[in-house]
XYZ file of N, CA and C in Angstrom:
654
model
N 0.810 -1.146 0.000
C 0.000 0.000 0.000
C 0.861 1.218 0.000
N 2.068 1.157 -0.150
C 2.793 2.331 0.154
C 4.232 2.304 -0.281
N 4.956 3.299 0.213
C 6.359 3.335 -0.137
C 7.000 1.984 0.122
N 6.731 1.344 1.252
C 7.295 0.021 1.467
C 7.023 -0.905 0.295
N 5.835 -0.797 -0.299
C 5.534 -1.635 -1.450
C 6.521 -1.330 -2.563
N 6.790 -0.033 -2.798
C 7.732 0.361 -3.835
C 9.156 -0.048 -3.445
N 9.487 0.180 -2.169
C 10.828 -0.131 -1.718
C 11.092 -1.620 -1.736
N 10.111 -2.378 -1.296
C 10.275 -3.820 -1.289
C 10.448 -4.320 -2.712
N 9.701 -3.729 -3.623
C 9.832 -4.106 -5.026
C 11.253 -3.862 -5.500
N 11.800 -2.710 -5.147
C 13.163 -2.388 -5.556
C 14.156 -3.354 -4.923
N 13.932 -3.668 -3.664
C 14.839 -4.557 -2.947
C 14.843 -5.955 -3.552
N 13.735 -6.330 -4.138
C 13.624 -7.655 -4.742
C 13.937 -7.599 -6.229
N 14.629 -6.543 -6.641
C 14.984 -6.329 -8.047
C 13.768 -6.450 -8.952
N 12.726 -5.759 -8.524
C 11.495 -5.652 -9.308
C 10.776 -6.975 -9.476
N 11.016 -7.931 -8.598
C 10.351 -9.230 -8.743
C 8.972 -9.248 -8.112
N 8.703 -8.285 -7.212
C 7.396 -8.252 -6.555
C 6.570 -7.119 -7.118
N 5.303 -7.382 -7.405
C 4.428 -6.349 -7.952
C 4.047 -5.368 -6.863
N 3.880 -4.100 -7.225
C 3.410 -3.112 -6.270
C 2.045 -3.533 -5.778
N 1.820 -3.344 -4.520
C 0.593 -3.829 -3.901
C -0.674 -3.443 -4.634
N -0.902 -2.161 -4.827
C -2.151 -1.757 -5.442
C -2.077 -1.684 -6.951
N -0.889 -1.466 -7.497
C -0.766 -1.505 -8.940
C -1.127 -2.889 -9.423
N -0.727 -3.890 -8.668
C -1.004 -5.267 -9.051
C -2.496 -5.554 -9.091
N -3.236 -4.789 -8.292
C -4.670 -5.025 -8.234
C -5.373 -4.580 -9.499
N -4.870 -3.516 -10.123
C -5.501 -3.035 -11.337
C -6.951 -2.723 -11.076
N -7.784 -2.962 -12.071
C -9.204 -2.759 -11.871
C -9.776 -4.015 -11.271
N -10.536 -3.850 -10.196
C -11.077 -4.996 -9.486
C -12.207 -5.641 -10.230
N -12.980 -6.424 -9.495
C -14.070 -7.135 -10.123
C -13.772 -8.597 -10.049
N -14.062 -9.311 -11.119
C -13.812 -10.735 -11.102
C -14.805 -11.425 -10.221
N -14.802 -12.751 -10.247
C -15.738 -13.457 -9.392
C -15.049 -13.876 -8.120
N -15.824 -14.284 -7.138
C -15.285 -14.602 -5.837
C -14.440 -15.860 -5.839
N -14.444 -16.621 -6.939
C -13.650 -17.824 -7.007
C -12.165 -17.503 -7.023
N -11.823 -16.235 -7.241
C -10.419 -15.838 -7.285
C -9.732 -16.085 -5.955
N -10.480 -16.213 -4.862
C -9.888 -16.412 -3.548
C -9.981 -17.864 -3.090
N -10.377 -18.772 -3.986
C -10.588 -20.169 -3.605
C -9.386 -20.806 -2.936
N -8.172 -20.518 -3.410
C -6.993 -21.185 -2.900
C -6.147 -20.287 -2.008
N -6.723 -19.231 -1.537
C -5.994 -18.301 -0.681
C -6.106 -18.728 0.774
N -4.962 -18.818 1.430
C -4.952 -19.238 2.832
C -5.814 -18.320 3.672
N -6.733 -18.910 4.419
C -7.591 -18.137 5.301
C -8.839 -17.605 4.657
N -8.963 -17.724 3.339
C -10.130 -17.167 2.655
C -11.404 -17.888 3.050
N -11.299 -19.160 3.402
C -12.501 -19.910 3.762
C -13.064 -19.482 5.102
N -12.272 -18.746 5.872
C -12.747 -18.295 7.187
C -13.173 -16.840 7.180
N -13.097 -16.196 6.022
C -13.469 -14.785 5.948
C -14.923 -14.596 6.308
N -15.165 -13.677 7.226
C -16.526 -13.366 7.595
C -17.106 -14.283 8.660
N -16.376 -15.345 9.026
C -16.883 -16.253 10.045
C -16.561 -15.717 11.433
N -17.390 -16.042 12.393
C -17.231 -15.506 13.733
C -16.154 -16.217 14.536
N -15.442 -17.174 13.919
C -14.414 -17.903 14.634
C -13.116 -17.108 14.749
N -13.061 -15.970 14.084
C -11.848 -15.159 14.110
C -11.598 -14.624 15.510
N -10.304 -14.412 15.826
C -9.956 -13.895 17.143
C -10.432 -12.463 17.293
N -10.791 -12.055 18.502
C -11.238 -10.673 18.718
C -10.131 -9.695 18.362
N -10.484 -8.560 17.822
C -9.506 -7.553 17.444
C -9.143 -6.680 18.623
N -7.888 -6.240 18.639
C -7.445 -5.325 19.686
C -8.260 -4.049 19.615
N -8.607 -3.632 18.370
C -9.369 -2.406 18.177
C -10.835 -2.715 17.872
N -11.374 -3.709 18.554
C -12.751 -4.126 18.310
C -13.706 -2.965 18.540
N -14.712 -2.864 17.682
C -15.685 -1.790 17.805
C -16.923 -2.311 18.518
N -17.907 -1.441 18.651
C -19.128 -1.819 19.361
C -20.190 -2.373 18.420
N -19.786 -2.758 17.210
C -20.774 -3.229 16.245
C -21.101 -4.704 16.392
N -20.424 -5.388 17.326
C -20.724 -6.785 17.578
C -20.055 -7.759 16.623
N -19.254 -7.279 15.698
C -18.572 -8.148 14.735
C -17.313 -8.731 15.370
N -17.155 -10.044 15.279
C -15.995 -10.734 15.828
C -14.874 -10.655 14.809
N -13.923 -9.775 15.041
C -12.900 -9.473 14.038
C -11.567 -10.162 14.326
N -10.776 -10.370 13.276
C -9.438 -10.942 13.473
C -8.568 -9.992 14.292
N -7.675 -10.558 15.054
C -6.749 -9.751 15.836
C -5.680 -9.173 14.914
N -5.319 -7.930 15.153
C -4.278 -7.286 14.358
C -3.196 -6.749 15.296
N -1.979 -7.253 15.112
C -0.850 -6.798 15.909
C 0.335 -6.558 14.980
N 0.845 -5.341 14.995
C 1.994 -4.999 14.172
C 3.239 -4.870 15.044
N 4.416 -5.139 14.484
C 5.649 -4.980 15.267
C 5.848 -3.526 15.671
N 6.635 -3.308 16.709
C 6.814 -1.964 17.251
C 7.489 -0.998 16.283
N 8.219 -1.525 15.300
C 8.908 -0.627 14.358
C 8.090 -0.374 13.096
N 6.847 -0.820 13.070
C 5.948 -0.621 11.931
C 4.737 0.179 12.414
N 4.710 1.461 12.093
C 3.653 2.327 12.605
C 2.789 2.880 11.474
N 1.475 2.890 11.714
C 0.515 3.412 10.749
C -0.228 4.580 11.382
N -0.300 5.692 10.662
C -1.036 6.864 11.145
C -2.184 7.147 10.186
N -3.408 7.076 10.688
C -4.593 7.320 9.867
C -5.263 8.624 10.301
N -5.340 9.560 9.388
C -5.980 10.835 9.681
C -7.451 10.801 9.257
N -8.239 11.684 9.834
C -9.639 11.797 9.446
C -10.493 10.604 9.776
N -10.328 10.064 10.973
C -11.106 8.888 11.359
C -12.572 9.208 11.626
N -12.844 10.415 12.075
C -14.201 10.806 12.430
C -14.723 11.859 11.460
N -15.754 11.516 10.715
C -16.331 12.446 9.736
C -17.613 13.082 10.238
N -18.190 12.496 11.298
C -19.485 12.964 11.776
C -20.630 12.180 11.181
N -20.299 11.284 10.245
C -21.301 10.429 9.616
C -20.986 8.986 10.013
N -21.912 8.338 10.730
C -21.659 7.000 11.265
C -21.328 5.975 10.174
N -22.029 6.049 9.050
C -21.794 5.097 7.969
C -20.400 5.274 7.379
N -20.004 6.508 7.140
C -18.682 6.769 6.577
C -17.577 6.397 7.561
N -17.822 6.656 8.850
C -16.826 6.308 9.860
C -16.608 4.802 9.917
N -17.676 4.024 9.757
C -17.572 2.564 9.771
C -16.771 2.073 8.575
N -16.984 2.700 7.432
C -16.252 2.326 6.217
C -14.775 2.646 6.380
N -14.455 3.819 6.903
C -13.066 4.207 7.117
C -12.385 3.294 8.127
N -13.122 2.882 9.153
C -12.555 1.995 10.169
C -12.181 0.647 9.557
N -13.038 0.112 8.688
C -12.728 -1.161 8.056
C -11.618 -1.015 7.023
N -11.529 0.146 6.396
C -10.425 0.396 5.474
C -9.098 0.392 6.230
N -9.113 1.004 7.400
C -7.916 1.033 8.243
C -7.512 -0.375 8.656
N -8.489 -1.172 9.046
C -8.199 -2.554 9.445
C -7.674 -3.368 8.263
N -8.251 -3.134 7.090
C -7.823 -3.864 5.893
C -6.352 -3.604 5.603
N -5.984 -2.327 5.579
C -4.593 -1.952 5.335
C -3.676 -2.628 6.356
N -4.093 -2.620 7.593
C -3.275 -3.178 8.673
C -3.065 -4.679 8.520
N -4.060 -5.386 8.009
C -3.905 -6.842 7.872
C -2.833 -7.207 6.847
N -2.691 -6.384 5.814
C -1.656 -6.656 4.811
C -0.279 -6.511 5.432
N -0.098 -5.450 6.204
C 1.203 -5.250 6.832
C 1.453 -6.281 7.918
N 0.400 -6.755 8.565
C 0.567 -7.837 9.529
C 1.063 -9.099 8.823
N 0.525 -9.377 7.649
C 0.946 -10.543 6.876
C 2.403 -10.422 6.446
N 2.789 -9.228 6.004
C 4.162 -8.997 5.557
C 5.139 -9.145 6.727
N 4.782 -8.600 7.879
C 5.682 -8.621 9.031
C 5.763 -9.984 9.703
N 4.635 -10.676 9.789
C 4.584 -11.937 10.534
C 4.887 -13.166 9.694
N 4.603 -13.083 8.390
C 4.792 -14.244 7.530
C 3.660 -15.249 7.621
N 2.620 -14.924 8.380
C 1.484 -15.832 8.541
C 0.300 -15.314 7.729
N 0.149 -15.805 6.512
C -0.920 -15.340 5.641
C -2.295 -15.782 6.132
N -2.374 -16.989 6.637
C -3.664 -17.549 7.040
C -4.296 -16.767 8.185
N -3.472 -16.326 9.132
C -3.989 -15.636 10.308
C -3.871 -14.112 10.203
N -3.525 -13.626 9.028
C -3.307 -12.187 8.874
C -4.593 -11.382 8.938
N -5.711 -11.986 8.541
C -6.980 -11.261 8.502
C -7.276 -10.648 7.147
N -6.400 -10.824 6.175
C -6.629 -10.232 4.860
C -7.924 -10.721 4.229
N -8.214 -12.003 4.374
C -9.414 -12.568 3.765
C -10.693 -12.100 4.452
N -10.545 -11.441 5.587
C -11.694 -10.890 6.299
C -12.089 -9.543 5.717
N -11.086 -8.799 5.217
C -11.316 -7.427 4.757
C -11.138 -7.216 3.256
N -10.685 -8.230 2.540
C -10.537 -8.146 1.083
C -11.323 -9.268 0.422
N -11.727 -9.038 -0.817
C -12.448 -10.060 -1.556
C -12.178 -9.887 -3.045
N -12.638 -10.842 -3.841
C -12.488 -10.792 -5.290
C -11.014 -10.592 -5.694
N -10.750 -9.853 -6.763
C -9.379 -9.712 -7.261
C -8.487 -8.936 -6.296
N -9.061 -8.100 -5.458
C -8.258 -7.366 -4.483
C -7.633 -8.325 -3.477
N -8.368 -9.352 -3.087
C -7.829 -10.344 -2.154
C -6.679 -11.104 -2.792
N -6.829 -11.497 -4.027
C -5.751 -12.208 -4.710
C -4.496 -11.333 -4.795
N -4.684 -10.052 -5.073
C -3.540 -9.148 -5.219
C -2.776 -8.979 -3.912
N -3.492 -8.707 -2.811
C -2.789 -8.495 -1.542
C -2.177 -9.794 -1.036
N -2.853 -10.904 -1.285
C -2.317 -12.207 -0.877
C -1.008 -12.491 -1.604
N -0.997 -12.307 -2.925
C 0.211 -12.572 -3.705
C 1.341 -11.631 -3.313
N 0.985 -10.370 -3.023
C 1.980 -9.389 -2.603
C 2.655 -9.820 -1.299
N 1.831 -10.165 -0.315
C 2.374 -10.566 0.985
C 3.171 -11.864 0.863
N 2.666 -12.797 0.089
C 3.344 -14.086 -0.086
C 4.723 -13.893 -0.700
N 4.833 -13.011 -1.675
C 6.109 -12.747 -2.328
C 7.112 -12.166 -1.351
N 6.663 -11.214 -0.550
C 7.568 -10.603 0.418
C 7.957 -11.575 1.517
N 7.042 -12.440 1.912
C 7.367 -13.462 2.900
C 8.454 -14.385 2.366
N 8.329 -14.759 1.110
C 9.303 -15.667 0.504
C 10.692 -15.037 0.461
N 10.746 -13.730 0.305
C 12.028 -13.021 0.226
C 12.462 -12.407 1.554
N 11.699 -12.695 2.614
C 12.049 -12.203 3.948
C 12.236 -10.690 3.963
N 11.311 -9.996 3.303
C 11.412 -8.548 3.205
C 10.179 -7.865 3.775
N 10.392 -6.826 4.566
C 9.289 -6.056 5.147
C 9.686 -4.577 5.117
N 9.170 -3.792 6.052
C 9.550 -2.382 6.150
C 9.475 -1.943 7.601
N 10.102 -0.816 7.877
C 10.078 -0.232 9.215
C 9.953 1.274 9.085
N 9.306 1.865 10.073
C 9.114 3.314 10.033
C 7.650 3.665 10.225
N 7.212 4.736 9.557
C 5.839 5.226 9.712
C 5.217 5.521 8.357
N 3.999 5.058 8.178
C 3.199 5.401 6.998
C 2.066 6.300 7.449
N 1.846 7.378 6.716
C 0.766 8.305 7.057
C -0.308 8.249 5.977
N -1.543 7.988 6.394
C -2.685 7.934 5.486
C -3.523 9.202 5.712
N -3.702 9.995 4.670
C -4.383 11.275 4.844
C -5.311 11.583 3.665
N -6.074 12.674 3.802
C -7.070 13.060 2.811
C -7.967 11.871 2.469
N -8.475 11.228 3.483
C -9.311 10.037 3.319
C -10.767 10.467 3.097
N -11.317 10.061 1.965
C -12.665 10.470 1.586
C -13.532 9.252 1.264
N -14.792 9.325 1.654
C -15.728 8.234 1.387
C -16.900 8.741 0.562
N -17.235 8.016 -0.494
C -18.429 8.289 -1.276
C -19.349 7.084 -1.149
N -20.497 7.277 -0.540
C -21.439 6.172 -0.339
C -22.416 6.122 -1.508
N -22.512 4.962 -2.145
C -23.427 4.789 -3.271
C -24.796 4.285 -2.805
N -24.779 3.312 -1.912
C -26.012 2.789 -1.325
C -25.647 2.082 -0.024
N -26.541 1.279 0.510
C -26.315 0.669 1.811
C -25.204 -0.377 1.818
N -24.814 -0.871 0.657
C -23.809 -1.928 0.623
C -22.617 -1.640 -0.292
N -22.547 -0.455 -0.877
C -21.415 -0.158 -1.756
C -20.947 1.284 -1.598
N -19.634 1.467 -1.733
C -19.045 2.792 -1.563
C -17.656 2.814 -2.196
N -17.047 3.979 -2.204
C -15.674 4.136 -2.672
C -14.889 4.886 -1.599
N -13.644 4.511 -1.416
C -12.771 5.182 -0.459
C -11.517 5.621 -1.195
N -11.186 6.893 -1.104
C -9.952 7.410 -1.696
C -9.082 7.994 -0.591
N -7.775 7.912 -0.783
C -6.875 8.468 0.226
C -5.466 8.578 -0.332
N -4.647 9.350 0.357
C -3.240 9.501 0.010
C -2.380 8.802 1.062
N -1.224 8.371 0.631
C -0.265 7.766 1.548
C 1.086 8.458 1.425
N 1.636 8.813 2.576
C 2.967 9.418 2.659
C 3.928 8.331 3.131
N 4.811 7.896 2.229
C 5.738 6.809 2.534
C 7.143 7.311 2.838
N 7.303 8.612 3.010
C 8.634 9.206 3.141
C 9.367 8.798 4.412
N 8.634 8.281 5.387
C 9.272 7.893 6.650
C 9.269 6.388 6.882
N 9.206 5.613 5.806
C 9.253 4.159 5.916
C 10.318 3.620 4.965
N 11.016 2.585 5.394
C 12.125 2.035 4.614
C 12.111 0.511 4.623
N 12.790 -0.079 3.660
C 12.841 -1.532 3.520
C 13.580 -2.178 4.687
N 13.028 -3.291 5.162
C 13.669 -4.043 6.237
C 13.928 -5.472 5.775
N 15.168 -5.931 5.947
C 15.551 -7.304 5.628
C 15.274 -8.147 6.870
N 14.300 -9.035 6.792
C 13.918 -9.823 7.958
C 14.959 -10.876 8.322
N 15.848 -11.191 7.398
C 16.905 -12.174 7.705
C 17.965 -11.560 8.605
N 18.205 -10.270 8.433
C 19.265 -9.607 9.198
C 18.743 -8.512 10.129
N 17.459 -8.155 9.957
C 16.842 -7.042 10.692
C 17.439 -5.696 10.310
N 18.153 -5.652 9.206
C 18.751 -4.408 8.739
C 17.724 -3.584 7.979
N 17.674 -2.274 8.273
C 16.765 -1.360 7.590
C 17.568 -0.558 6.565
N 17.140 -0.627 5.317
C 17.820 0.085 4.243
C 17.046 1.343 3.870
N 17.641 2.491 4.100
C 16.984 3.767 3.839
C 16.935 4.043 2.338
N 15.764 4.432 1.869
C 15.570 4.776 0.465
C 15.220 6.257 0.369
N 15.827 6.946 -0.554
C 15.629 8.388 -0.682
C 14.186 8.743 -1.020
N 13.665 9.766 -0.365
C 12.309 10.228 -0.625
C 12.245 10.929 -1.980
N 11.166 10.673 -2.703
C 10.967 11.274 -4.025
C 9.475 11.454 -4.244
N 9.046 12.024 -5.366
C 7.613 12.138 -5.650
C 6.915 10.775 -5.615
N 7.668 9.709 -5.894
C 7.108 8.355 -5.877
C 6.718 7.906 -4.473
N 7.172 8.646 -3.473
C 6.871 8.290 -2.091
C 5.460 8.696 -1.675
N 4.743 9.376 -2.576
C 3.386 9.831 -2.272
C 2.422 9.196 -3.273
N 1.405 8.547 -2.719
C 0.532 7.719 -3.554
C -0.939 8.031 -3.313
N -1.687 8.043 -4.396
C -3.141 8.238 -4.303
C -3.821 6.895 -4.572
N -4.759 6.532 -3.716
C -5.477 5.264 -3.863
C -6.974 5.492 -4.026
N -7.557 4.700 -4.875
C -9.006 4.714 -5.111
C -9.483 3.276 -4.953
N -10.326 3.024 -3.963
C -10.760 1.661 -3.699
C -12.277 1.533 -3.754
N -12.731 0.387 -4.229
C -14.147 0.073 -4.205
C -14.402 -0.863 -3.039
N -15.426 -0.584 -2.247
C -15.740 -1.433 -1.095
C -17.215 -1.849 -1.132
N -17.473 -3.014 -0.551
C -18.852 -3.474 -0.459
C -19.064 -4.166 0.885
N -20.256 -4.020 1.405
C -20.583 -4.560 2.721
C -21.075 -5.986 2.583
N -20.422 -6.922 3.290
C -20.841 -8.316 3.187
C -21.969 -8.627 4.168
N -22.407 -9.873 4.186
C -23.570 -10.261 4.992
C -23.323 -10.130 6.497
N -22.041 -10.088 6.887
C -21.714 -9.949 8.299
C -21.513 -8.498 8.725
N -21.662 -7.572 7.754
C -21.538 -6.166 8.086
C -20.143 -5.597 7.930
N -19.231 -6.362 7.319
C -17.857 -5.902 7.114
C -17.730 -5.241 5.745
N -17.120 -4.067 5.712
C -16.891 -3.364 4.455
C -15.597 -3.891 3.844
N -15.706 -4.751 2.855
C -14.558 -5.384 2.223
C -14.105 -4.637 0.966
N -12.799 -4.587 0.770
C -12.238 -3.998 -0.443
C -12.264 -5.046 -1.549
N -12.856 -4.700 -2.677
C -12.892 -5.629 -3.803
C -12.172 -5.073 -5.024
N -11.919 -3.767 -5.023
C -11.296 -3.116 -6.171
C -10.273 -2.092 -5.693
N -9.097 -2.061 -6.350
C -8.017 -1.179 -5.930
C -7.339 -0.529 -7.137
N -7.070 0.753 -7.027
C -6.317 1.462 -8.062
C -5.266 2.332 -7.384
N -4.096 2.442 -7.972
C -3.004 3.225 -7.414
C -2.490 4.250 -8.419
N -2.193 5.453 -7.920
C -1.559 6.485 -8.748
C -0.336 6.954 -7.981
N 0.799 6.280 -8.218
C 2.029 6.589 -7.496
C 2.638 7.882 -8.053
N 3.063 8.757 -7.126
C 3.619 10.035 -7.538
C 2.563 11.059 -7.865
N 1.325 10.781 -7.460
C 0.216 11.676 -7.758
C 0.450 13.081 -7.203
N 0.215 14.088 -8.017
C 0.415 15.466 -7.587
C -0.547 15.859 -6.480
N -1.713 15.238 -6.451
C -2.706 15.610 -5.428
C -2.248 15.197 -4.024
N -1.253 14.334 -3.934
C -0.777 13.891 -2.630
C 0.584 14.463 -2.258
N 1.162 15.255 -3.154
C 2.492 15.815 -2.881
C 2.418 16.886 -1.800
N 3.460 16.983 -0.954
C 3.475 18.003 0.104
C 3.650 19.403 -0.469
């Protein structure tokens, strides 16, 4: 989702696809997640309670990130309950991908709880590739200018910018952090399609990335 995605790609000599670029235009049928670890448990109440569990009664997967991996989400409260719920699930979705990258446990990452269709396949493949190469990131990612457009009771779009200037590639084999120079590519604009499933979770099904977008530049 971010500079780490770009940095990790560079560290792997371009062998790993950028997280959201790989997603392209979403859609596809739900069979795309048939062989994804943990996908069969998505939406089921057997998931572990989340540290940031809300009062909506949904039994969510637990999300724990390492101490050197920090996420900052701005604009959590819009004053609109529906939009706030969508933003909260977007935040959880992003976090599950980084949990998968950091922990190496795809099945228990929670990605299949918050992603579906081609978006799930994209984030799964991204995390799997980085796990295979023992590559992650350390530092801080800032998510800002987060906007929600609600289409109806079960569909919406979420757009936001990501500032990756304070995050760098981490080699999990050595724990060494490799600093990468900040550039316009460190700022990314994302456009995501989300839909509410039968359990009330707003899942990402479609992802688009505009790396180096002028609208996100400082």
